[in-house]
Amino acid sequence: MSSHPTNTWNAIILAAGEGKRMKSALPKVLHAIGGRPLVSWVVRTALDAGASRCLVVVGHGRDDVEQALRADFGPRVETVLQPQQKGTGDAVRCAIDAHGDLVGRTAVLYGDCPLIPPTLLRELVERAGAADADCSLVTATLAHPDGYGRILRNAAGSVERIVEDRDCSGPQRAIREVNPGLYAFDTGFLRESIRRLDTDNAQGELYLTDVVELAAQRGKVIDIEGDMSELTGINDRRELALAAATKRRAVAEELARQGVGVADLDTLYVDAGCEIEPGALLGPNVHLRGRCVVRTGAQIDVGCVLVDVVVEKDAKVLPYTVATDSTIGEGAQVGPFSHLRPESHLGPRSKVGNFSETKKTVLGEGSKVNHLSYVGDGVIGKGVNIGAGTIFCNYDGEQKHTTTLEDDVFIGSDSQLVAPVTVKRGAYVASGTTVTRDVPEDALAVARTKQENKEGYAARMRARFRKKKAER
Ligand code: UD1
Ligand code: CA
């Protein structure tokens, strides 16, 4: 079988299983590491390695799996239904049967092996092509091979078959060379042999691994050695956490290599969908989730958790800031201990400081909310100063309303703005004022009882207290 072009090949990714050992309602392949579902890591490996078609076999939780794949890859991935999970061999058969037009080589990957480098897959496919092998696979040696299929070799040293962990005899169990589950087949050979599998094994399933034995009987099997740290399969939560730690570390190192300032390689958490420019600085224990963008010169200090946040050039995010779905403008400063809730858009050189909370608010260039304030549903112009303890009363129990502060407005400390309300350009609001009506341009709004000083009152009061105490 040699008449196919060696440069086109397909990938089949098996993702129909339930993953009982995860003890979770979520299908196993949708558990995420580094902000991306397991199956998406595998698909990305296949696409990055150069697969021209990528078929994902779905079954358990198929709607959710298909939706996740669509979101990540759109039309670059095709799905195939495996109606019942009768084993990895059955899963491959479903894909092969659904696509009679597959030619060339076909790589098979398991959807629960998220760490495979594209270079290894490409090497496997290229070696398979060069040797014109019916089956090529990666093997690896482990100190503790439990759970993995074991590699059996013949006297000449070539791979003869794979015995599943649960089917191992005592001596086979001691074999430390395992099957990580990464194959490249001649498609014609795969199509023919996948029909010849049976369920005569401990799990009563059709094992893809039995195809390796069929290939060995026919002659052409080759294998390459892999490093198990890149090939690990996720079957339970412990393995998921270990793989997440490996991925996290790799991302941190790669960022540092590209010129991002990484204060602590051990505690930086950056999801795969984030973009960090060289020259940005990321402190210890920083978590960047979803699709954050951090531009050059920006600094994110200790303990910040940002989800889908854009941090523009030279902005500073001081310790322990939490922000979601927001933008922080060029040269702006946020924190320490600020909370930006969704749709907070902070203009260039603006400031949101200690213990202030914002939500659905545009803060104009150079404007400040420095201390202990709540600013929700706000439209705030440029050069506005919002004093300590200001509250935007945006909710009347039924609806949210907007507070508008035009350019150069000054809000004195401990004021409340009862929305809907507008403070016009250049106006002042005196400290402690409850603003319920619009304030005209350049006016001063004061709404509080007039202060009265009672001379000597405190001294007389203290004298009374002393007398009472003496009488007791
Ligand atoms: C499999 C291999 C084993 C190898 C190990 C490496 C077989 C028979 N065994 O075992 O040799 O050492 O992977 O990690 O192939 N799946 C389906 N449909 C099914 C069954 C499984 O799509 O009917 C998918 C699962 O979603 C999963 C993958 O195939 O992503 C592997 O299945 P799993 O049950 O985890 O196989 P292992 O027992 O780990
Ligand atoms: Ca597995």
Coordinates of C-alpha atoms and ligand atoms in Angstrom, one line a residue:
M1 CA 0.0 0.0 0.0
S2 CA 2.2 2.8 -1.2
S3 CA 0.4 4.8 -3.8
H4 CA -0.8 7.6 -1.5
P5 CA 0.8 11.0 -1.1
T6 CA 2.9 11.0 2.1
N7 CA 2.2 14.6 2.8
T8 CA -1.6 14.3 3.4
W9 CA -2.8 12.5 6.4
N10 CA -5.8 12.5 8.7
A11 CA -6.2 12.4 12.4
I12 CA -8.9 10.5 14.3
I13 CA -9.3 11.6 17.9
L14 CA -11.3 9.4 20.3
A15 CA -13.5 11.4 22.7
A16 CA -16.7 9.4 23.2
G17 CA -15.9 7.8 26.5
E18 CA -17.6 8.8 29.8
G19 CA -14.6 8.8 32.0
K20 CA -16.1 7.1 35.0
R21 CA -12.9 7.5 37.0
M22 CA -13.3 11.3 37.0
K23 CA -16.4 10.9 39.1
S24 CA -17.9 13.9 37.3
A25 CA -21.1 14.7 35.4
L26 CA -18.9 16.5 32.8
P27 CA -17.6 14.3 30.0
K28 CA -13.9 13.5 30.7
V29 CA -12.6 15.2 27.6
L30 CA -14.2 18.5 28.6
H31 CA -12.3 18.7 31.8
A32 CA -9.9 21.6 31.3
I33 CA -6.2 22.2 31.9
G34 CA -4.6 25.6 31.2
G35 CA -8.0 27.0 30.3
R36 CA -8.8 24.6 27.5
P37 CA -10.7 21.2 27.4
L38 CA -8.5 18.1 27.2
V39 CA -9.9 17.3 23.8
S40 CA -9.1 20.7 22.4
W41 CA -5.4 20.3 23.3
V42 CA -5.4 17.0 21.4
V43 CA -7.1 18.5 18.4
R44 CA -4.7 21.4 18.4
T45 CA -1.8 18.9 18.5
A46 CA -3.2 17.2 15.4
L47 CA -3.8 20.5 13.5
D48 CA -0.4 21.9 14.5
A49 CA 1.3 18.7 13.3
G50 CA -0.3 19.2 9.9
A51 CA -3.3 16.8 9.8
S52 CA -5.3 17.8 6.7
R53 CA -8.5 16.4 8.2
C54 CA -9.4 16.0 11.9
L55 CA -12.2 13.7 12.9
V56 CA -13.3 13.6 16.5
V57 CA -15.4 10.6 17.7
V58 CA -18.0 11.8 20.1
G59 CA -20.6 9.9 22.1
H60 CA -21.0 10.5 25.8
G61 CA -22.1 14.1 26.3
R62 CA -21.8 14.6 22.6
D63 CA -23.7 17.9 22.4
D64 CA -21.4 19.5 24.9
V65 CA -18.3 18.1 23.3
E66 CA -19.4 19.2 19.8
Q67 CA -20.2 22.6 21.1
A68 CA -16.8 23.0 22.7
L69 CA -15.1 21.9 19.5
R70 CA -17.1 24.2 17.4
A71 CA -16.3 27.1 19.7
D72 CA -12.6 26.3 19.5
F73 CA -12.1 25.2 15.9
G74 CA -15.2 25.9 13.9
P75 CA -15.3 23.9 10.6
R76 CA -11.7 22.7 10.9
V77 CA -12.9 19.7 12.9
E78 CA -15.5 17.1 11.9
T79 CA -17.3 14.9 14.4
V80 CA -18.5 11.3 14.1
L81 CA -20.9 9.7 16.4
Q82 CA -20.1 6.5 18.2
P83 CA -23.6 5.4 19.4
Q84 CA -22.4 3.1 22.1
Q85 CA -19.0 3.1 23.8
K86 CA -17.9 -0.4 22.9
G87 CA -14.2 0.3 23.0
T88 CA -11.4 2.2 21.3
G89 CA -11.5 -0.2 18.3
D90 CA -15.2 0.4 17.8
A91 CA -14.7 4.2 18.0
V92 CA -12.1 4.1 15.2
R93 CA -14.4 1.9 13.2
C94 CA -17.2 4.4 13.4
A95 CA -14.9 7.1 12.1
I96 CA -13.5 4.9 9.3
D97 CA -17.0 3.8 8.3
A98 CA -18.4 7.3 8.3
H99 CA -15.7 8.5 6.0
G100 CA -15.1 6.0 3.1
D101 CA -13.1 8.7 1.3
L102 CA -10.2 8.8 3.8
V103 CA -6.8 8.1 2.1
G104 CA -3.2 8.4 2.9
R105 CA -2.2 7.8 6.5
T106 CA -4.4 8.1 9.5
A107 CA -3.1 9.0 12.9
V108 CA -5.2 8.0 16.0
L109 CA -5.0 9.9 19.2
Y110 CA -6.9 9.5 22.5
G111 CA -8.8 12.6 23.6
D112 CA -7.5 12.3 27.1
C113 CA -3.8 12.8 26.3
P114 CA -3.4 16.6 26.3
L115 CA 0.4 17.0 26.5
I116 CA 1.5 15.5 23.2
P117 CA 3.8 17.8 21.3
P118 CA 2.9 18.3 17.6
T119 CA 6.5 17.6 16.7
L120 CA 6.3 14.0 18.1
L121 CA 3.1 13.3 16.1
R122 CA 4.7 14.8 12.9
E123 CA 7.8 12.7 13.4
L124 CA 5.6 9.5 13.8
V125 CA 3.7 10.2 10.6
E126 CA 6.8 11.0 8.7
R127 CA 8.6 7.9 9.8
A128 CA 5.6 5.8 9.0
G129 CA 5.6 7.3 5.5
A130 CA 9.3 6.8 5.0
A131 CA 9.1 3.1 6.1
D132 CA 5.7 2.6 4.5
A133 CA 4.6 0.9 7.6
D134 CA 1.1 -0.5 8.1
C135 CA 1.2 0.6 11.7
S136 CA 3.6 2.8 13.6
L137 CA 3.3 3.6 17.2
V138 CA 5.1 5.4 20.1
T139 CA 6.1 3.4 23.1
A140 CA 7.5 4.6 26.4
T141 CA 9.0 3.0 29.5
L142 CA 7.7 3.7 32.9
A143 CA 8.8 2.9 36.5
H144 CA 5.1 2.3 37.4
P145 CA 3.3 1.0 34.3
D146 CA 0.0 0.3 36.0
G147 CA -3.1 1.1 34.0
Y148 CA -1.3 1.2 30.6
G149 CA -1.3 -1.4 27.9
R150 CA 2.0 -3.3 27.9
I151 CA 4.2 -3.7 24.8
L152 CA 5.1 -7.3 23.9
R153 CA 8.1 -7.8 21.6
N154 CA 9.2 -10.8 19.7
A155 CA 12.7 -12.4 19.8
A156 CA 13.9 -10.0 17.0
G157 CA 12.8 -7.1 19.1
S158 CA 9.9 -5.8 17.1
V159 CA 6.5 -5.1 18.6
E160 CA 4.2 -8.1 18.4
R161 CA 1.1 -7.0 20.3
I162 CA -0.3 -4.9 23.2
V163 CA -1.8 -6.5 26.2
E164 CA -4.2 -4.3 28.2
D165 CA -3.5 -3.8 31.9
R166 CA -6.6 -5.7 32.9
D167 CA -5.7 -8.6 30.6
C168 CA -2.1 -9.0 31.7
S169 CA -0.8 -12.3 33.1
G170 CA 1.5 -12.0 36.2
P171 CA 4.7 -11.8 34.2
Q172 CA 3.2 -9.4 31.6
R173 CA 2.2 -7.1 34.4
A174 CA 5.9 -6.6 35.2
I175 CA 6.7 -5.3 31.7
R176 CA 7.5 -1.6 31.9
E177 CA 7.3 -0.7 28.3
V178 CA 3.8 0.7 27.7
N179 CA 1.5 2.0 25.0
P180 CA 0.9 5.7 25.4
G181 CA -1.7 5.5 22.7
L182 CA -0.4 7.4 19.7
Y183 CA -0.5 5.6 16.3
A184 CA -0.2 6.2 12.6
F185 CA -1.8 3.7 10.3
D186 CA -1.9 3.1 6.6
T187 CA -5.6 4.0 6.1
G188 CA -6.3 1.0 3.8
F189 CA -4.8 -1.4 6.3
L190 CA -6.8 0.2 9.1
R191 CA -10.0 0.1 7.2
E192 CA -9.5 -3.6 6.6
S193 CA -8.3 -4.7 10.0
I194 CA -10.6 -2.7 12.1
R195 CA -13.4 -5.1 11.1
R196 CA -11.5 -8.1 12.3
L197 CA -11.4 -7.2 16.0
D198 CA -13.3 -9.2 18.6
T199 CA -14.4 -8.6 22.2
D200 CA -12.6 -11.6 23.7
N201 CA -11.0 -9.7 26.5
A202 CA -11.4 -8.7 30.2
Q203 CA -13.5 -5.6 29.3
G204 CA -15.6 -7.2 26.5
E205 CA -14.6 -4.3 24.3
L206 CA -13.2 -3.9 20.8
Y207 CA -9.6 -2.9 21.5
L208 CA -7.8 -0.6 19.0
T209 CA -4.6 -2.1 20.4
D210 CA -5.5 -5.4 18.7
V211 CA -4.9 -3.8 15.4
V212 CA -1.2 -3.7 16.3
E213 CA -1.1 -7.4 16.5
L214 CA -2.8 -7.8 13.1
A215 CA -0.2 -5.4 11.6
A216 CA 2.6 -7.4 13.2
Q217 CA 1.3 -10.7 11.7
R218 CA 1.3 -9.0 8.3
G219 CA 4.7 -7.6 8.6
K220 CA 5.2 -3.9 8.9
V221 CA 5.1 -2.4 12.4
I222 CA 7.6 0.3 13.5
D223 CA 7.8 2.1 16.8
I224 CA 9.5 5.2 18.1
E225 CA 10.4 5.9 21.7
G226 CA 8.6 8.7 23.4
D227 CA 8.9 10.5 26.8
M228 CA 6.0 9.5 29.0
S229 CA 5.9 13.0 30.6
E230 CA 4.5 14.2 27.3
L231 CA 2.2 11.3 26.7
T232 CA 0.4 10.8 29.9
G233 CA -3.3 10.0 29.7
I234 CA -5.8 11.5 32.1
N235 CA -8.1 9.0 33.8
D236 CA -8.8 10.5 37.2
R237 CA -8.7 13.9 38.9
R238 CA -5.2 13.3 40.3
E239 CA -3.8 12.8 36.8
L240 CA -5.8 15.9 35.7
A241 CA -4.2 18.0 38.4
L242 CA -0.7 16.7 37.6
A243 CA -1.1 17.4 33.9
A244 CA -2.5 20.9 34.7
A245 CA 0.7 21.6 36.7
T246 CA 2.9 20.4 33.9
K247 CA 1.0 22.6 31.4
R248 CA 1.0 25.6 33.7
R249 CA 4.8 25.4 34.2
A250 CA 5.4 25.0 30.4
V251 CA 3.3 28.1 29.7
A252 CA 5.1 30.1 32.3
E253 CA 8.5 29.1 30.9
E254 CA 7.5 29.8 27.4
L255 CA 6.3 33.3 28.3
A256 CA 9.6 34.0 30.0
R257 CA 11.5 32.7 27.0
Q258 CA 9.5 35.2 24.8
G259 CA 10.5 38.1 27.0
V260 CA 7.6 38.4 29.4
G261 CA 8.8 39.3 32.9
V262 CA 7.8 36.3 35.1
A263 CA 8.5 36.9 38.8
D264 CA 7.9 33.3 39.8
L265 CA 7.7 30.4 37.4
D266 CA 6.1 28.3 40.1
T267 CA 3.0 30.4 40.7
L268 CA 2.0 32.0 37.4
Y269 CA -1.3 30.7 35.9
V270 CA -2.0 31.8 32.4
D271 CA -4.7 30.2 30.3
A272 CA -4.0 29.2 26.7
G273 CA -6.4 31.8 25.3
C274 CA -4.4 34.7 26.8
E275 CA -2.0 36.9 24.9
I276 CA 0.9 38.5 26.8
E277 CA 3.3 40.8 25.0
P278 CA 7.0 40.7 25.6
G279 CA 7.9 43.4 28.1
A280 CA 4.9 42.9 30.3
L281 CA 5.6 42.0 33.9
L282 CA 3.6 39.3 35.8
G283 CA 4.0 39.0 39.5
P284 CA 3.8 35.9 41.8
N285 CA 0.5 34.2 42.1
V286 CA -1.1 36.0 39.1
H287 CA -4.0 34.2 37.4
L288 CA -4.9 35.3 33.9
R289 CA -7.9 33.3 32.7
G290 CA -10.0 33.1 29.5
R291 CA -8.8 35.6 26.9
C292 CA -6.8 38.2 28.6
V293 CA -4.5 40.5 26.7
V294 CA -1.6 42.2 28.5
R295 CA 0.3 44.7 26.5
T296 CA 4.0 45.6 26.8
G297 CA 5.1 47.6 29.8
A298 CA 2.0 46.7 31.7
Q299 CA 2.6 45.3 35.2
I300 CA 0.3 42.9 37.1
D301 CA 1.4 42.6 40.6
V302 CA 1.0 39.8 43.3
G303 CA -2.3 37.9 43.6
C304 CA -4.3 39.4 40.8
V305 CA -7.1 37.3 39.2
L306 CA -8.1 38.6 35.8
V307 CA -10.7 37.0 33.5
D308 CA -11.1 38.2 29.9
V309 CA -9.4 41.5 30.7
V310 CA -7.4 43.7 28.4
V311 CA -4.6 45.6 30.1
E312 CA -3.2 48.2 27.9
K313 CA 0.4 49.4 27.6
D314 CA 2.1 50.6 30.8
A315 CA -0.9 50.1 33.0
K316 CA -0.3 49.0 36.5
V317 CA -2.5 46.4 38.3
L318 CA -1.6 46.5 41.9
P319 CA -1.8 43.5 44.3
Y320 CA -4.9 41.5 44.9
T321 CA -7.1 43.1 42.2
V322 CA -9.9 40.9 40.8
A323 CA -11.3 41.9 37.4
T324 CA -13.6 40.3 34.9
D325 CA -14.5 41.2 31.3
S326 CA -13.1 44.7 31.5
T327 CA -10.4 46.9 29.9
I328 CA -7.7 48.9 31.7
G329 CA -6.5 51.8 29.6
E330 CA -2.9 52.8 28.8
G331 CA -1.0 54.0 31.8
A332 CA -4.0 53.4 34.1
Q333 CA -3.7 52.1 37.6
V334 CA -5.9 49.7 39.5
G335 CA -5.7 48.4 43.0
P336 CA -4.5 47.3 45.4
F337 CA -7.7 45.4 46.3
S338 CA -10.0 46.7 43.6
H339 CA -12.8 44.8 42.0
L340 CA -13.7 45.5 38.4
R341 CA -16.9 43.7 37.5
P342 CA -18.0 43.1 33.9
E343 CA -18.0 45.9 31.4
S344 CA -15.7 48.2 33.3
H345 CA -13.8 50.3 30.8
L346 CA -11.1 52.4 32.4
G347 CA -9.6 55.2 30.2
P348 CA -6.0 56.0 29.8
R349 CA -4.2 57.2 33.0
S350 CA -7.4 56.7 35.0
K351 CA -7.2 55.2 38.5
V352 CA -9.3 52.9 40.5
G353 CA -7.9 52.4 44.0
N354 CA -8.2 50.6 47.3
F355 CA -11.4 48.7 47.9
S356 CA -13.3 50.3 45.1
E357 CA -15.7 48.3 43.0
T358 CA -16.8 49.2 39.4
K359 CA -19.4 47.6 37.2
K360 CA -20.6 48.5 33.6
T361 CA -18.9 51.8 33.8
V362 CA -16.9 53.9 31.4
L363 CA -14.2 55.9 33.3
G364 CA -12.8 58.7 31.2
E365 CA -9.1 59.6 30.7
G366 CA -7.4 60.7 33.9
S367 CA -10.4 60.2 36.1
K368 CA -10.0 58.7 39.6
V369 CA -12.0 56.5 42.0
N370 CA -9.3 56.0 44.5
H371 CA -10.9 54.8 47.8
L372 CA -13.8 52.6 49.0
S373 CA -16.4 53.5 46.3
Y374 CA -19.0 51.7 44.4
V375 CA -19.4 52.9 40.8
G376 CA -22.0 50.9 38.8
D377 CA -23.8 51.8 35.6
G378 CA -21.7 55.0 35.3
V379 CA -20.7 57.1 32.4
I380 CA -17.8 59.2 33.6
G381 CA -16.0 61.8 31.6
K382 CA -12.4 63.0 31.7
G383 CA -10.6 64.5 34.7
V384 CA -13.3 63.5 37.1
N385 CA -12.4 63.0 40.8
I386 CA -14.6 60.7 42.8
G387 CA -14.0 61.1 46.6
A388 CA -13.6 58.4 49.1
G389 CA -16.7 56.3 49.9
T390 CA -18.9 57.5 47.0
I391 CA -21.8 55.3 46.1
F392 CA -23.6 55.2 42.8
C393 CA -27.1 54.1 43.9
N394 CA -27.9 52.4 40.6
Y395 CA -30.6 50.0 41.6
D396 CA -34.1 50.9 42.6
G397 CA -35.1 47.4 43.6
E398 CA -36.4 46.7 40.1
Q399 CA -34.2 48.3 37.5
K400 CA -30.6 49.6 37.0
H401 CA -30.2 53.3 36.2
T402 CA -27.2 55.3 34.8
T403 CA -25.2 58.0 36.7
T404 CA -23.5 60.4 34.3
L405 CA -20.6 62.6 35.5
E406 CA -19.4 65.0 32.8
D407 CA -15.8 66.1 32.4
D408 CA -14.0 67.7 35.3
V409 CA -16.7 67.0 37.9
F410 CA -15.6 66.7 41.5
I411 CA -17.6 64.4 43.9
G412 CA -16.9 65.0 47.5
S413 CA -16.3 62.1 49.8
D414 CA -19.2 60.0 51.2
S415 CA -21.7 61.2 48.6
Q416 CA -24.5 59.1 47.1
L417 CA -25.7 59.6 43.5
V418 CA -29.2 58.3 43.1
A419 CA -29.6 57.2 39.5
P420 CA -30.8 58.2 37.0
V421 CA -28.9 61.4 37.5
T422 CA -26.4 63.7 35.7
V423 CA -23.8 66.0 37.1
K424 CA -22.9 68.4 34.4
R425 CA -19.5 69.6 33.3
G426 CA -17.3 71.1 36.0
A427 CA -19.8 70.9 38.8
Y428 CA -19.0 70.1 42.4
V429 CA -20.9 67.9 44.8
A430 CA -20.2 68.6 48.4
S431 CA -19.1 65.8 50.7
G432 CA -21.9 63.8 52.3
T433 CA -24.4 64.9 49.7
T434 CA -27.2 62.7 48.4
V435 CA -27.7 63.8 44.8
T436 CA -31.2 63.1 43.6
R437 CA -31.6 65.8 40.9
D438 CA -29.3 66.7 38.0
V439 CA -26.6 69.3 38.9
P440 CA -26.0 72.1 36.4
E441 CA -22.7 72.9 34.8
D442 CA -20.2 74.5 37.2
A443 CA -22.7 74.5 40.1
L444 CA -22.2 73.2 43.7
A445 CA -24.7 70.7 45.0
V446 CA -25.0 70.4 48.8
A447 CA -27.7 68.3 50.4
R448 CA -27.1 67.9 54.1
T449 CA -28.3 69.5 57.3
K450 CA -26.5 72.6 58.2
Q451 CA -23.8 72.3 60.9
E452 CA -24.4 73.8 64.3
N453 CA -21.7 74.1 67.0
K454 CA -22.9 74.1 70.6
E455 CA -20.1 75.7 72.6
G456 CA -19.0 73.8 75.7
Y457 CA -21.6 71.0 75.2
A458 CA -19.1 68.1 75.3
A459 CA -17.5 69.3 78.4
R460 CA -20.8 69.7 80.2
M461 CA -21.8 66.2 79.1
R462 CA -18.6 64.7 80.5
A463 CA -19.1 66.4 83.8
R464 CA -22.6 64.9 84.0
F465 CA -21.2 61.4 83.3
R466 CA -18.6 61.8 86.0
K467 CA -21.2 62.9 88.6
K468 CA -23.4 59.9 87.9
K469 CA -20.5 57.5 88.2
A470 CA -19.5 59.0 91.6
E471 CA -23.1 58.6 92.9
R472 CA -23.2 54.8 92.0
Ligands
UD1_1 C1 -6.0 3.1 26.3 C2 -5.3 1.9 25.6 C3 -4.1 1.5 26.4 C4 -3.2 2.7 26.6 C5 -3.9 3.9 27.2 C6 -3.1 5.1 27.1 C7 -7.0 0.6 24.3 C8 -7.8 -0.6 24.3 N1 -6.2 0.8 25.4 O1 -6.5 2.5 27.5 O2 -3.4 0.5 25.7 O3 -2.1 2.3 27.4 O4 -5.1 4.2 26.5 O5 -3.7 6.2 27.7 O6 -7.1 1.4 23.4 N2 -13.0 6.1 23.9 C9 -14.0 6.2 22.9 N3 -14.9 5.2 22.8 C10 -14.9 4.1 23.5 C11 -13.8 4.0 24.5 C12 -12.9 5.0 24.6 O7 -14.1 7.2 22.2 O8 -15.7 3.2 23.3 C13 -12.0 7.2 24.0 C14 -12.1 7.8 25.4 O9 -12.9 8.9 25.4 C15 -10.6 8.2 25.7 C16 -9.8 7.3 24.8 O10 -10.7 6.7 23.9 O11 -10.4 9.5 25.3 C17 -9.1 6.2 25.6 O12 -10.0 5.5 26.3 P1 -9.7 5.0 27.8 O13 -10.9 4.2 28.3 O14 -9.2 6.0 28.7 O15 -8.6 3.9 27.5 P2 -7.5 3.3 28.5 O16 -8.1 2.3 29.4 O17 -6.8 4.5 29.2
CA2 CA -7.0 6.7 29.1

